[in-house]
Every structure is written in structure tokens, then in C-alpha cells.
CSV table of C-alpha atoms in Angstrom, one decimal:
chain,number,residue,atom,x,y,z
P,589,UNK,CA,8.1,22.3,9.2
P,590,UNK,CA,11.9,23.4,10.3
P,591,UNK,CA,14.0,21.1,12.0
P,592,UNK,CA,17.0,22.2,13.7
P,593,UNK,CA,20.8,21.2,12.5
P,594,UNK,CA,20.9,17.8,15.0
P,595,UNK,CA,17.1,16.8,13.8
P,596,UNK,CA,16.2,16.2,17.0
P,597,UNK,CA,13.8,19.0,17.9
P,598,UNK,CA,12.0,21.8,16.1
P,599,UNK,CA,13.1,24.9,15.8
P,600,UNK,CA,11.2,27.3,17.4
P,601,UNK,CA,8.1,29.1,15.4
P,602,UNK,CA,6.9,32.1,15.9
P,603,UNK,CA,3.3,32.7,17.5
P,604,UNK,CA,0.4,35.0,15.4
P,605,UNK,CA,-0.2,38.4,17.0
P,606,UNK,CA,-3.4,37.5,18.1
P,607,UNK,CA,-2.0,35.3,21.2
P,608,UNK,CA,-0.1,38.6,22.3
P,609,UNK,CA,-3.0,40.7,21.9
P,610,UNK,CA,-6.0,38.3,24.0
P,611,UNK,CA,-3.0,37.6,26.6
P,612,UNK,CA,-2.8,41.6,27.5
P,613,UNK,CA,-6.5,42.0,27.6
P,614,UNK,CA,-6.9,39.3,29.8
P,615,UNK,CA,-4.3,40.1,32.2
P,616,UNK,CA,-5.4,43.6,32.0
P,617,UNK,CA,-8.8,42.9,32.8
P,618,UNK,CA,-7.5,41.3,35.7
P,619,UNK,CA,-5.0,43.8,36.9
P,620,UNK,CA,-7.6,46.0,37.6
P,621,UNK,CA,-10.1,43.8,39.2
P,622,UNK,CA,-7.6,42.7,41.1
P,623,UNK,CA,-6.0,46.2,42.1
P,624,UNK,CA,-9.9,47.4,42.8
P,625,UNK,CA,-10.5,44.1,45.0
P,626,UNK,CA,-7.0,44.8,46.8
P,627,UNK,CA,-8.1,48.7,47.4
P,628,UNK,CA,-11.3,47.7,49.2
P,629,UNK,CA,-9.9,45.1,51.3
P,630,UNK,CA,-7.4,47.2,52.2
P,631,UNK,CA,-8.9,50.7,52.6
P,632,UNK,CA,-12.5,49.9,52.6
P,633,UNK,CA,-13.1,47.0,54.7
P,634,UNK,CA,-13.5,47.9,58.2
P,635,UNK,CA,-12.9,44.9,59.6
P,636,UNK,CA,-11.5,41.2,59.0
P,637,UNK,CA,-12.0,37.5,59.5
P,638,UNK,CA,-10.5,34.7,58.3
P,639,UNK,CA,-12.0,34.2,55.2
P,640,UNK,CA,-11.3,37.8,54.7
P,641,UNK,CA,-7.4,37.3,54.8
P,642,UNK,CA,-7.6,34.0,52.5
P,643,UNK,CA,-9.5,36.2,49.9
P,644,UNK,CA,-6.8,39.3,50.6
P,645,UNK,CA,-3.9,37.0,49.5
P,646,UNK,CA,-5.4,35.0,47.0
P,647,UNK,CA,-6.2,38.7,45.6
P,648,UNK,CA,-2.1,39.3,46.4
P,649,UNK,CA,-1.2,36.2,44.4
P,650,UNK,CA,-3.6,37.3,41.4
P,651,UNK,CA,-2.2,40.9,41.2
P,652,UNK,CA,1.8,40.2,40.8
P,653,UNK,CA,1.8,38.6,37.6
P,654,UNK,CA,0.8,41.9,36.3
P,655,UNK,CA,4.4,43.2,35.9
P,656,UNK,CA,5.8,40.7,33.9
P,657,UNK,CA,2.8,40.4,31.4
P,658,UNK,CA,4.0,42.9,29.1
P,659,UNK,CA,7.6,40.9,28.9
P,660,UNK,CA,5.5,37.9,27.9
P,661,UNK,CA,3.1,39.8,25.1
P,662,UNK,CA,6.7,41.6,23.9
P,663,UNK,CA,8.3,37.7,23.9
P,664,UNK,CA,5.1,36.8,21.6
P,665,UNK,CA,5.7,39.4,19.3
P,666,UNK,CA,9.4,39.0,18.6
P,667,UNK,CA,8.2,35.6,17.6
P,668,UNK,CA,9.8,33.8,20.7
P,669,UNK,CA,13.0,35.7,20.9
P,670,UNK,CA,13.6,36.7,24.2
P,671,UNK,CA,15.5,39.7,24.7
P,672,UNK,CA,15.3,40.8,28.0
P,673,UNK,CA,17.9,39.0,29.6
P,674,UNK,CA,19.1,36.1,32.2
P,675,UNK,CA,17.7,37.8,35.5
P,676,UNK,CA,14.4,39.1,33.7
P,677,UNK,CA,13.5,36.0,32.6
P,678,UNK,CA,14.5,34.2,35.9
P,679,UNK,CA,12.4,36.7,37.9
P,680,UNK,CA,9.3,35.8,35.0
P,681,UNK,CA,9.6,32.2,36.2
P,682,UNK,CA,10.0,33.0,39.7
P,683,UNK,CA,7.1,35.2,39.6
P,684,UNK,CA,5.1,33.0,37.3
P,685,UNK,CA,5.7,29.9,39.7
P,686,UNK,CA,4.9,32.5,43.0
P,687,UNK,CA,1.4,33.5,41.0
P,688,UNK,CA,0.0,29.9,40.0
P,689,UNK,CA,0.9,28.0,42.6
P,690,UNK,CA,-0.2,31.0,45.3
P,691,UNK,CA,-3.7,30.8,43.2
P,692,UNK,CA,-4.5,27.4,43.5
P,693,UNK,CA,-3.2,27.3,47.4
P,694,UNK,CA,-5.5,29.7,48.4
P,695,UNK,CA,-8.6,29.0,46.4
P,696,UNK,CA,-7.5,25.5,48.0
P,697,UNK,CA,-7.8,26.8,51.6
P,698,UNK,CA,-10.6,29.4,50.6
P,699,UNK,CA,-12.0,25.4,49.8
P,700,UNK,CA,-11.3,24.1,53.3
P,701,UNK,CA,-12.4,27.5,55.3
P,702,UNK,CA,-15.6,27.5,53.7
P,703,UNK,CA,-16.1,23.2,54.4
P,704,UNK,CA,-14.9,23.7,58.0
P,705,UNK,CA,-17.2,26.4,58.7
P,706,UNK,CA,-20.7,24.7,56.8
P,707,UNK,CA,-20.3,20.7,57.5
P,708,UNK,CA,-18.4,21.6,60.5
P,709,UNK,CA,-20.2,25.0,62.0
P,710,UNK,CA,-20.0,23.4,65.4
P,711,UNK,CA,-16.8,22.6,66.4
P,712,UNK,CA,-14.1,24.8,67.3
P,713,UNK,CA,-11.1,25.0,64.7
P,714,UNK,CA,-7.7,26.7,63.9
P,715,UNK,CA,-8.8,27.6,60.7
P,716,UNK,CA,-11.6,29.6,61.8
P,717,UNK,CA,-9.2,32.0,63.6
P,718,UNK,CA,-7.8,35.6,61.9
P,719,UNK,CA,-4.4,35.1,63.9
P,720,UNK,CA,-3.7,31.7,62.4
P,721,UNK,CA,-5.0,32.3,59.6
P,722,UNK,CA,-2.4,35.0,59.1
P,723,UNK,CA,0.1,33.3,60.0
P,724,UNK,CA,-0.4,30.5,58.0
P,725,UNK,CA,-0.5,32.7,54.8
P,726,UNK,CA,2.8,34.5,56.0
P,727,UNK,CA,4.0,31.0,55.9
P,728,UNK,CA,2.8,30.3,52.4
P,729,UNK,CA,4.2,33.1,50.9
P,730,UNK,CA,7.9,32.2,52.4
P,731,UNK,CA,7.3,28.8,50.8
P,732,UNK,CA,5.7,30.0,47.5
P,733,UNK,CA,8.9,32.4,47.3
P,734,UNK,CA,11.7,29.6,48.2
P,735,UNK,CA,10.0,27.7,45.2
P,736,UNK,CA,10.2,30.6,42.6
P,737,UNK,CA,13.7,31.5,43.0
P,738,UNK,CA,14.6,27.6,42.9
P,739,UNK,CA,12.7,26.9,39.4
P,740,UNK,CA,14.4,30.4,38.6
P,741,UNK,CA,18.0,29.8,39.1
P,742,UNK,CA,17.2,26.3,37.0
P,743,UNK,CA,16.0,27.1,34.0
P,744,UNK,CA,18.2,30.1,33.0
P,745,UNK,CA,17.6,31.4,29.0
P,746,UNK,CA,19.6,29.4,26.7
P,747,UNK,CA,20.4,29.9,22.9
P,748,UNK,CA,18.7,27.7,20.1
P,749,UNK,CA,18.6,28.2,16.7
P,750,UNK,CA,19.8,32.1,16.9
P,751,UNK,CA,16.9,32.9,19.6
P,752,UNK,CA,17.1,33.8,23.1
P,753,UNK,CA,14.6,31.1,24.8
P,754,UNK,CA,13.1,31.5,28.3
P,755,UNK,CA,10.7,28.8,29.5
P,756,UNK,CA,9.8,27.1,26.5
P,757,UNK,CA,9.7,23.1,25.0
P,758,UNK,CA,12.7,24.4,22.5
P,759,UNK,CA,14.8,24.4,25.0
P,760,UNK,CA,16.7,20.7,25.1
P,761,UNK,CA,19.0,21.2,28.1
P,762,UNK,CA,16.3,21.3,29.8
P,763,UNK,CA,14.2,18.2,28.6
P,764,UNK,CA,14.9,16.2,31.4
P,765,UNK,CA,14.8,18.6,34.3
P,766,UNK,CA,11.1,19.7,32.4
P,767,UNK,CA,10.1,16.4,32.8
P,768,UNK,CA,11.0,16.3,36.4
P,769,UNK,CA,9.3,19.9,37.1
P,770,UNK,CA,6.0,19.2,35.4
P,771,UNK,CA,5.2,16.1,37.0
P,772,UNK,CA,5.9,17.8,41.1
P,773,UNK,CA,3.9,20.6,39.7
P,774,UNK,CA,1.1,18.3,38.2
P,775,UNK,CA,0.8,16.4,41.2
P,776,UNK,CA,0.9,18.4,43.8
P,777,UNK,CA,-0.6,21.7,42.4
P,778,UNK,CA,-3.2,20.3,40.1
P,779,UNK,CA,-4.1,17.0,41.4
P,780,UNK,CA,-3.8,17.1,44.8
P,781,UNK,CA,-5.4,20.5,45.4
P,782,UNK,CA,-8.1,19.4,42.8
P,783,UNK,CA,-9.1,16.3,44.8
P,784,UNK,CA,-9.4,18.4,48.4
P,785,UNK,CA,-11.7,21.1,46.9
P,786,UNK,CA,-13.7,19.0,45.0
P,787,UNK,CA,-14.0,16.6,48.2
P,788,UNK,CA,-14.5,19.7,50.3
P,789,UNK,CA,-17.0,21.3,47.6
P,790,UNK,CA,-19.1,18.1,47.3
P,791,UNK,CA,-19.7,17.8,51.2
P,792,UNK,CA,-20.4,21.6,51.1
P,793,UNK,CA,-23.3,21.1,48.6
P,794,UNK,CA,-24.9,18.0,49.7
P,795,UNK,CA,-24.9,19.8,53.3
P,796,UNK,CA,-26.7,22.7,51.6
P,797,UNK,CA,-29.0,20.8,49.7
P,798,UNK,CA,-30.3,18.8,52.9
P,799,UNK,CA,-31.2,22.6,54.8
P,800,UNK,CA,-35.0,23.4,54.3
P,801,UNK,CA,-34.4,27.2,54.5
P,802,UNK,CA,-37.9,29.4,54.7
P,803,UNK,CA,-36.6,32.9,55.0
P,804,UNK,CA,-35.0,35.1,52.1
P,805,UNK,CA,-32.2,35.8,54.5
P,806,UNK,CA,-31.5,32.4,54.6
P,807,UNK,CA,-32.0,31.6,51.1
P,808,UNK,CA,-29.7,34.1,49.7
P,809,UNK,CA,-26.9,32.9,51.7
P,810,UNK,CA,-27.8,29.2,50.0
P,811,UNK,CA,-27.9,30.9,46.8
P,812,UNK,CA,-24.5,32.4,47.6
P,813,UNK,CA,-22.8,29.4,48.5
P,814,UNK,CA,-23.9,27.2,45.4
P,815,UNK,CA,-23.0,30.1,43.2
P,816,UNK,CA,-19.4,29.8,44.8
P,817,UNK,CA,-19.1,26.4,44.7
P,818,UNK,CA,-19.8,26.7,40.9
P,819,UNK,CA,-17.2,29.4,40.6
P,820,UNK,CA,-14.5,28.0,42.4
P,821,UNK,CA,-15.1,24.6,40.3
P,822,UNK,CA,-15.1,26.6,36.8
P,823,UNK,CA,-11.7,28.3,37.9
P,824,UNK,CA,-10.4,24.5,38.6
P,825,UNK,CA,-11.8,22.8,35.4
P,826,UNK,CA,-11.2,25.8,33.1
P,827,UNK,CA,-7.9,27.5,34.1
P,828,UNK,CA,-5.9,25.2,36.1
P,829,UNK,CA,-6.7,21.7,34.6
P,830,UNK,CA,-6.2,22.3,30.7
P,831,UNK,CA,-3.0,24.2,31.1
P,832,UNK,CA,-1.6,21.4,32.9
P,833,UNK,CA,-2.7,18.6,31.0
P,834,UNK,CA,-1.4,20.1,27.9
P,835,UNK,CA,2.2,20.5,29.5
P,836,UNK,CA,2.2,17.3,30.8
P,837,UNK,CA,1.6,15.7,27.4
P,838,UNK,CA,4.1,18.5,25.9
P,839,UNK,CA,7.3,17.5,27.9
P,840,UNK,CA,6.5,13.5,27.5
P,841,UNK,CA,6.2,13.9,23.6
P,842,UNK,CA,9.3,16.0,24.2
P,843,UNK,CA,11.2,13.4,26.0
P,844,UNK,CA,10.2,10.1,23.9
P,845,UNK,CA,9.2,11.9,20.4
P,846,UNK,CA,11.3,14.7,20.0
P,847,UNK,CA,11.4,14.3,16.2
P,848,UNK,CA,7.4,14.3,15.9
P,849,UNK,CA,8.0,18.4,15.2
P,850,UNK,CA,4.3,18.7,14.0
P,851,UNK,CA,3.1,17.6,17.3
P,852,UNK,CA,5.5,19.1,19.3
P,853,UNK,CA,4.4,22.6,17.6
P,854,UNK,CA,0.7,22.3,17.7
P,855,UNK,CA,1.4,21.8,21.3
P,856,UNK,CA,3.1,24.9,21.9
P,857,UNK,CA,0.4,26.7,20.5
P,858,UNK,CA,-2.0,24.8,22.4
P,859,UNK,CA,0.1,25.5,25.6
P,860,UNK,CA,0.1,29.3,25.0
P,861,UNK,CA,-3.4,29.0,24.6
P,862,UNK,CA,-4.3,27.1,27.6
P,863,UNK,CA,-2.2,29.8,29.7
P,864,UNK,CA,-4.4,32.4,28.1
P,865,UNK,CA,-7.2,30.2,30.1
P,866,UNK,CA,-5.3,30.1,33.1
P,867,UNK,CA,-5.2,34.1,33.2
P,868,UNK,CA,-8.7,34.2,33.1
P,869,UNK,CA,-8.8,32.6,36.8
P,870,UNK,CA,-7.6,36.5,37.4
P,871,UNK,CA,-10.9,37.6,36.2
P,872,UNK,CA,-13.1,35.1,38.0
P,873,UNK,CA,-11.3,35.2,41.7
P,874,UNK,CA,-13.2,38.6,42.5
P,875,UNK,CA,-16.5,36.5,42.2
P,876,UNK,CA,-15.6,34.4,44.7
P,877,UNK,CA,-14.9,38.1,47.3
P,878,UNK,CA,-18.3,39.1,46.0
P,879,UNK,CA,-20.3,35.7,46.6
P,880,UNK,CA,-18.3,35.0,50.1
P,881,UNK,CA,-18.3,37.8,51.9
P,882,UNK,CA,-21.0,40.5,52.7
P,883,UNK,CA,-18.6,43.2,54.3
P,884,UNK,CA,-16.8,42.9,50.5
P,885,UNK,CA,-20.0,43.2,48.9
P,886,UNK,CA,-21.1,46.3,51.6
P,887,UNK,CA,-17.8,48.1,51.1
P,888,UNK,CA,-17.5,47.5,47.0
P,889,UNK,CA,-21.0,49.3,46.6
P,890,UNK,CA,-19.6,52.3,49.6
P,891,UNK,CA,-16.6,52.5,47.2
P,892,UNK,CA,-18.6,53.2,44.0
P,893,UNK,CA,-20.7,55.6,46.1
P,894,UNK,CA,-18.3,56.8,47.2
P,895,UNK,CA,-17.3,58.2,43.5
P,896,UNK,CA,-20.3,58.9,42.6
P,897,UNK,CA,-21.8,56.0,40.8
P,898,UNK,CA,-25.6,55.4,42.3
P,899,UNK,CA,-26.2,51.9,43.7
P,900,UNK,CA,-29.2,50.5,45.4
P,901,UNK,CA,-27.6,49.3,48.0
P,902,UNK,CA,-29.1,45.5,49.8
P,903,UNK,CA,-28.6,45.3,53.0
P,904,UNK,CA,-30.2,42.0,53.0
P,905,UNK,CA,-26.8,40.2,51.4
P,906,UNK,CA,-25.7,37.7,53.5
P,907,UNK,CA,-21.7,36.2,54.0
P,908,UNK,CA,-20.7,32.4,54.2
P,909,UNK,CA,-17.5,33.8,55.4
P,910,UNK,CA,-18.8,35.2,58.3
P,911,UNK,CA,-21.5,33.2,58.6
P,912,UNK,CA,-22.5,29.8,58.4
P,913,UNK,CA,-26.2,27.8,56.9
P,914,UNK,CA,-27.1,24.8,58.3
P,915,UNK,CA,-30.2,23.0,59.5
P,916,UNK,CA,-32.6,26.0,59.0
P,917,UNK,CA,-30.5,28.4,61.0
P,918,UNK,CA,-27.9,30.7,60.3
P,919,UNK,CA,-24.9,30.3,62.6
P,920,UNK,CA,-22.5,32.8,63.3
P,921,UNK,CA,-18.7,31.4,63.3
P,922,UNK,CA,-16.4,32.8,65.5
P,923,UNK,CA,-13.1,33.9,63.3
């Protein structure tokens, strides 16, 4: 291993190719799911609900990290020299921060629409209503954007060891504030939002497992819902929760072991990898449009029709966004 001058940290190490090369394929994968989801809602969905705007700007939030990705694959390959400058990489962590936290904030409310309209089909709510709705995203993204540019203007790139570093452990002017960051992040956009959808998720499915449902109709709606439940989970457990677990152990081995260099650097790679995971929640939020929401499902297959591709189309699929399962009857919310 190669310690730096002080023997305090390690110096940094470069990364093999093949974390650059799964990190564009992934984000790619997702930049046009996400681009194709954004072109329906936005040119081929005739009309809107609530749920619908939730699942537009969680889209939004999935879409702009697709700029900076080939920064990031280029910062892999130049073995973790960044060359791009100050206000590149400060945008990159602005627009990093803006993408994650905007993901798990709507797939958090996308969490609480569909609870409140299931377990609480009944009874009149704010959440169930398009103008609030978008206003309460408006707000979100105001909020989400105050937060980038704060962690940007922080953690501008520093030198160590002859390489341009942006956002990475090697950089020990940082350590503290790191420290500080991780744990605000870890609690309240990984724990926090964790515990309301699994809370919200949990009430949804023992609701849904209590209905006695007869018709098809009804039974692919149930079908539906469970299926999003499961996906909305996966996203949690497989993207959001590794990825912060590994940072959160990075920055405290960091703080207290800085000499343990082995460790430090196996965590790095593990860290890179684990964001790798966390791209993949790109990948998987069009699932959720397709399993929520009928008119998505209805104006994806007009789309492909549309250019050509032949699709039987089912005009049996049923929404939870629109529409609500619960003691035998479907129940139509109003949004």
C-alpha cells in the first residue's frame, strides 16, 4: 500500500476500468428510460392526477444526473484525477446531492400517496389533490436545490498527492466536515424516509391482503399493488441502503483510523461500487409508472404504436394511482 508524506492517510489509488465502464451502462440505461418515461408523461399522457405529478418528478430527479456521468466515468479513468475544474466538480456535487435526495423524497411521497389513498380511500386529504400536489413538488425542488449548492460551495476540489480530488475520502480538509455531512444525510435521507415507506408499505399490504377480491379487474389492481410494494422496497434495500452504510463506515474509519490504509482503500472501492447500485434505482423507478398508473401503461403502449411496434393492447389494466382496492370494491379517489 502507498502512504502519503505525513502517514496519515493513503494516497489515492486508481480504480480498474471496469467500474468506469458498468457506471456508463447503467446510467445510460437509465437515461433513456428515463427520457422515454419523461416523453410520455409529458406529450402522451392526456391527463394528470396526483400520483401522476409524484411519478413526473421523481422521473425529473432520475433524468439530471445524466449530464455529469460522463465527468464521473472520465474521473474513473484518469485513475481519480480530476481535471475538470472547481465549478465542474461543485456543480457534480450539487447535482449529485439534487438527484439522490430528490429520488428518495419522491419515492417517499410516491410511499405516502399510495398509503393515503388504500388504508385511507375514505377520507378527504391534501395529498390526494393535483394543485397541492404541485405545489408541494415546486417546493421540494427549491429545497433540494438550496441543499446542492450548499454541499457544493463546501467541498471545493483540493490537491493531494499531485491529484485533483473532488468528493472523495482522500481528501483530509474535509474529514471532519464529511463526518458532519454523512451522518444529516444518513439520517434523514436514508433512515427517516426508510422507516415512513416501510411503515406506509406494510399497512398497504396487510390492507391488501385482508380484501377477498372475485373479479380479474379487481385482482390485477391487487396484483399491481404488491408488485409495487416489492419494487419500491428493492429500490430501498438495494440502491439506497448499501451506499449509505458503506459511507457511513468510510468517513468513521476515516476520522478514528486514518492510518488503517488497507481498509480505508477497500472501502473506496466498495463505495464506488455501492453507487454503481444506487444508479440502478434509475433503471427500476419506470416500474413503479408502469405498475401505478394505467394512463402510463395506456399511453406507453399508444407511443410504441405509435412507431410502429405492434402491441396487444389490455384494456383491462387497472391504476392504484387513480384508483383505489379495498373491501371488495374498487374506489375511485378524487385527485
Amino acid at each position: 500500500m502507498v502512504w502519503n508524506s505525513s502517514n496519515t492517510t493513503c494516497s489515492p489509488q486508481p480504480q480498474h476500468i471496469s467500474l468506469a465502464v458498468i457506471f456508463c451502462l447503467v446510467y445510460l440505461l437509465g437515461l433513456l428510460l428515463n427520457s422515454f418515461s419523461l416523453w410520455v408523461f409529458t406529450r402522451r399522457l392526456r391527463k394528470w392526477n396526483s400520483g401522476t405529478v409524484l411519478q413526473f418528478n421523481l422521473a425529473l430527479s432520475d433524468a439530471i444526473i445524466s449530464p455529469i456521468t460522463p465527468l464521473m466515468a472520465v474521473y474513473f479513468a484518469m485513475k481519480g484525477n480530476w481535471i475538470f475544474g472547481t465549478f465542474v466538480c461543485q456543480l457534480k456535487i450539487a447535482v449529485l446531492s439534487i438527484h439522490f435526495n430528490g429520488s428518495i423524497l419522491f419515492l417517499t411521497l410516491i410511499s405516502v400517496h399510495r398509503y393515503v389513498c388504500v388504508v385511507h380511500f375514505s377520507r378527504s386529504s391534501l395529498i390526494k389533490r393535483k394543485a397541492f400536489m404541485k405545489k408541494l413538488c415546486a417546493g421540494i425542488w427549491c429545497f433540494l436545490l438550496v441543499i446542492g449548492i450548499i454541499y457544493g460551495l463546501m467541498l471545493p476540489v483540493t490537491t493531494e498527492e499531485h491529484n485533483m480530488q473532488c468528493l472523495t475520502i482522500h481528501q483530509k480538509t474535509f474529514t471532519e466536515v464529511y463526518f458532519i455531512i454523512n451522518f444529516v444525510i444518513f439520517i434523514f435521507s436514508c433512515i427517516l424516509p426508510l422507516t415512513v415507506s416501510v411503515f406506509c408499505y406494510s399497512r398497504l399490504a396487510s390492507s391488501l391482503s385482508r380484501i377477498n377480491i372475485n373479479s380479474a379487474q379487481s385482482q390485477s389492481v391487487k396484483a399491481k399493488s404488491m408488485r409495487m410494494i416489492g419494487i419500491c422496497l428493492v429500490i430501498f434495500g438495494l440502491c439506497f441502503i448499501p451506499l449509505n452504510v458503506v459511507r457511513t463506515i468510510g468517513v468513521v474509519v476515516i476520522k478514528f483510523y486514518p492510518k488503517k490504509c488497507g481498509l480505508i482503500l477497500q472501502l473506496q472501492t466498495a463505495y464506488y461500487t455501492c453507487y454503481i447500485l444506487a444508479g440502478i434505482n434509475c433503471c427500476l423507478d419506470p416500474l413503479i409508472y408502469c405498475f401505478g398508473s394505467r394512463d402510463f401503461v395506456k399511453a406507453f403502449r399508444r407511443s410504441f404504436k405509435a412507431m410502429g411496434v405492434r402491441r396487444n393492447v389490455d384494456n383491462k389494466s387497472e391504476s392504484d394511482t387513480g384508483q383505489c382496492v379495498n373491501r371488495n370494491v374498487i374506489y375511485t379517489v378524487s385527485q
